[in-house]
Amino acid sequence: MRPQVDSNTRNRIRELEDLLHQKEAELALLTEISEIVASEDGRDTAFVVIAERARTLLGAKTVTIPLLSTDQTSYTYRAAAGQNAEELTGAELPIEVGLCGWVLRNQKPWWRGTLDDLEENERNYWEKQAGNIILVPLVGKRRFLGGIAAIDKMDGSSFTEQDLGLLAMFSRQVGFAVENAMYLEELQTATEHMETYRIQLEQSNRQLLRTNEELEHLALHDPLTGLPNRSLVVDRMQQAILNARRNQEPMALLMLDLDHFKEVNDTLGHLVGDKLLTRVGERFQSSLREPDTLGRLGGDEFAIVLPQASQEDARIVAEKLQDALRRPVDIEQNSFSVAASIGIAVYPEHGPDPSSLLRSADIAMYVAKRARNEFAIYKPEFDTYNPDHLSLLRDLREAIRRGSITAAFQPKLDLRSGIIVGVEALARWHHPERGDIPPYEFIPILEQTGLIKPFTLQILEKAVDYCAQCRQRNMEFSVAVNLSMHNLRDDKLPEQISEIINRYDFDHRQLVLEITESAIMHDPEHSLGILGQLDEMGLKLSVDDFGTGYSSLTYLKRLPVSQLKIDRSFVKDLITDEDDAMIVRSTIELAHNLGLDTVAEGVEDEQTLEHLRALNCDMAQGFLISRPLSPDNFFRFLASSPWAARSKRPEPESG
């Protein structure tokens, strides 16, 4: 027999059952919303479900969900259910407008029900048509989100405080779900933006890489034929010379120009001439090995770098190039029989560096053209046949007589203190008709004549004069001037240098004389005598381009030098070439063991500079620090460069 239950108990049970059903309904709602939010494309659906469930809960004609913008200056009806839902959804309004704006500004519910407290101009379009509204804030765990609004009861009655409480409770239940939906949406948007940015970045990087490759190609290749230009040919020559020096083997350079090419241009026009150059370049290329470099130097002049090639190898290649021209070249219904003159120079017999090899091959090519031979191999006696050489020599003599050879100054950086401590004076010649003539073109001409002696003294005097001016401006540093082997043969050199120094009241210790290994070793005993006198005068002596010559350590120990300059050919690839890194490291250690300082030439990037500093190199010079500067530009450099900020002498104390 079941026990009797009184009415109070039954009522209490019904209340608990109703509460249980309500909680089950709330749990089901939250579960449904959470599943929709987590679905792939259900976030908009989730907002609609929330609005629909709230409308059912309150028996409202319309429910909207206005969400606050990130900058809190506006709100958007993210979802709506019921009457005018499509029109409302997506509408955006300033936060100063409407009931939603009031609730979002004040972050508290609108509980009065009617809109009588709002002025006509404060209501938005839909509120002017509505008679009864309740609106509660929608708050997540981490931020204020917006609100939920119910507009007009379906039965025509007014919303009560009980309705307001139901809507507030509903808002609390779905707030976190709404917040998660918004976060997921923001996350997806951010992810899409990141992906778009990543794609754009990859595209930009690819485009930048292509542009850099194109710029590098344009900088190093002839735009007409696509062949390496003079800069790249010289670089390939330098690489071939370094390998030849290391492996004690020869390398060769061929220079070639086409006979009567000017007549083709003048008769048939430059377009035909350009096509002829391109076709000839293609034929030459097909006659060469893969390691060989064919380049166009300009006009109808080509150069071929032959690594690991002897004089006989170069002669065979020259014959192959001539064979390639024996077949006529057909261009636009014209058939051309092309001939060429070839000059050959071989390292090391005809020159130790690119400039001297280019010069020797150029002279040999002129000899071949004049003698109507297919090719000629350079001989020293050919030099008198070069009319360009004779013309430059005449103009150089006049420039030295007039004192129009100028000096540029390239700073030397002390790697320990990080300041400029010296400069190297470099000769510059501006020809009145040809413009700037690079030193590698006119220095060899000077070295073949007695002009190198007055020329060197003239540059030395300009350097001392300039540094004396700097000293008057309270800027003090050493200056280095290059000497040739011809200077070292001159017994009057110490006296001449002393006279210049004394005339400008210049500190002997601030003058550095740089001598190449080859200049010293040409006549080492005589060089030792001259260098000894210069050392006794208090001058500093430096071995230039160390590592590129054939010096003897026995003589190096006896030389009164205080500095070794590491050649740029080893510094250039210091980071990427293990052999160069070993040579630089060994040179620094050798110099320090002998009590000498080291200067690294050709420093062009921060990574190389830091590596040299780690190797305990003493000084560095190169384009990273500064290119060679005119006297006026160097003054400006000293005034503005952080490296030069402490190069000034301290002001004398007053009193």
mmCIF file of N, CA and C in Angstrom, residues 229 279 482 523:
data_model
loop_
_atom_site.group_PDB
_atom_site.id
_atom_site.type_symbol
_atom_site.label_atom_id
_atom_site.label_comp_id
_atom_site.label_asym_id
_atom_site.label_seq_id
_atom_site.Cartn_x
_atom_site.Cartn_y
_atom_site.Cartn_z
ATOM 1 N N ASN A 229 79.440 40.275 -68.719
ATOM 2 C CA ASN A 229 80.034 41.553 -69.099
ATOM 3 C C ASN A 229 81.430 41.685 -68.510
ATOM 4 N N ARG A 279 74.949 36.118 -82.974
ATOM 5 C CA ARG A 279 75.251 34.856 -83.654
ATOM 6 C C ARG A 279 76.701 34.448 -83.438
ATOM 7 N N ASN A 482 101.004 53.959 -51.531
ATOM 8 C CA ASN A 482 101.626 52.796 -52.161
ATOM 9 C C ASN A 482 102.941 53.168 -52.840
ATOM 10 N N ASP A 523 114.117 42.737 -55.896
ATOM 11 C CA ASP A 523 115.538 42.869 -55.521
ATOM 12 C C ASP A 523 115.566 42.980 -54.003
#
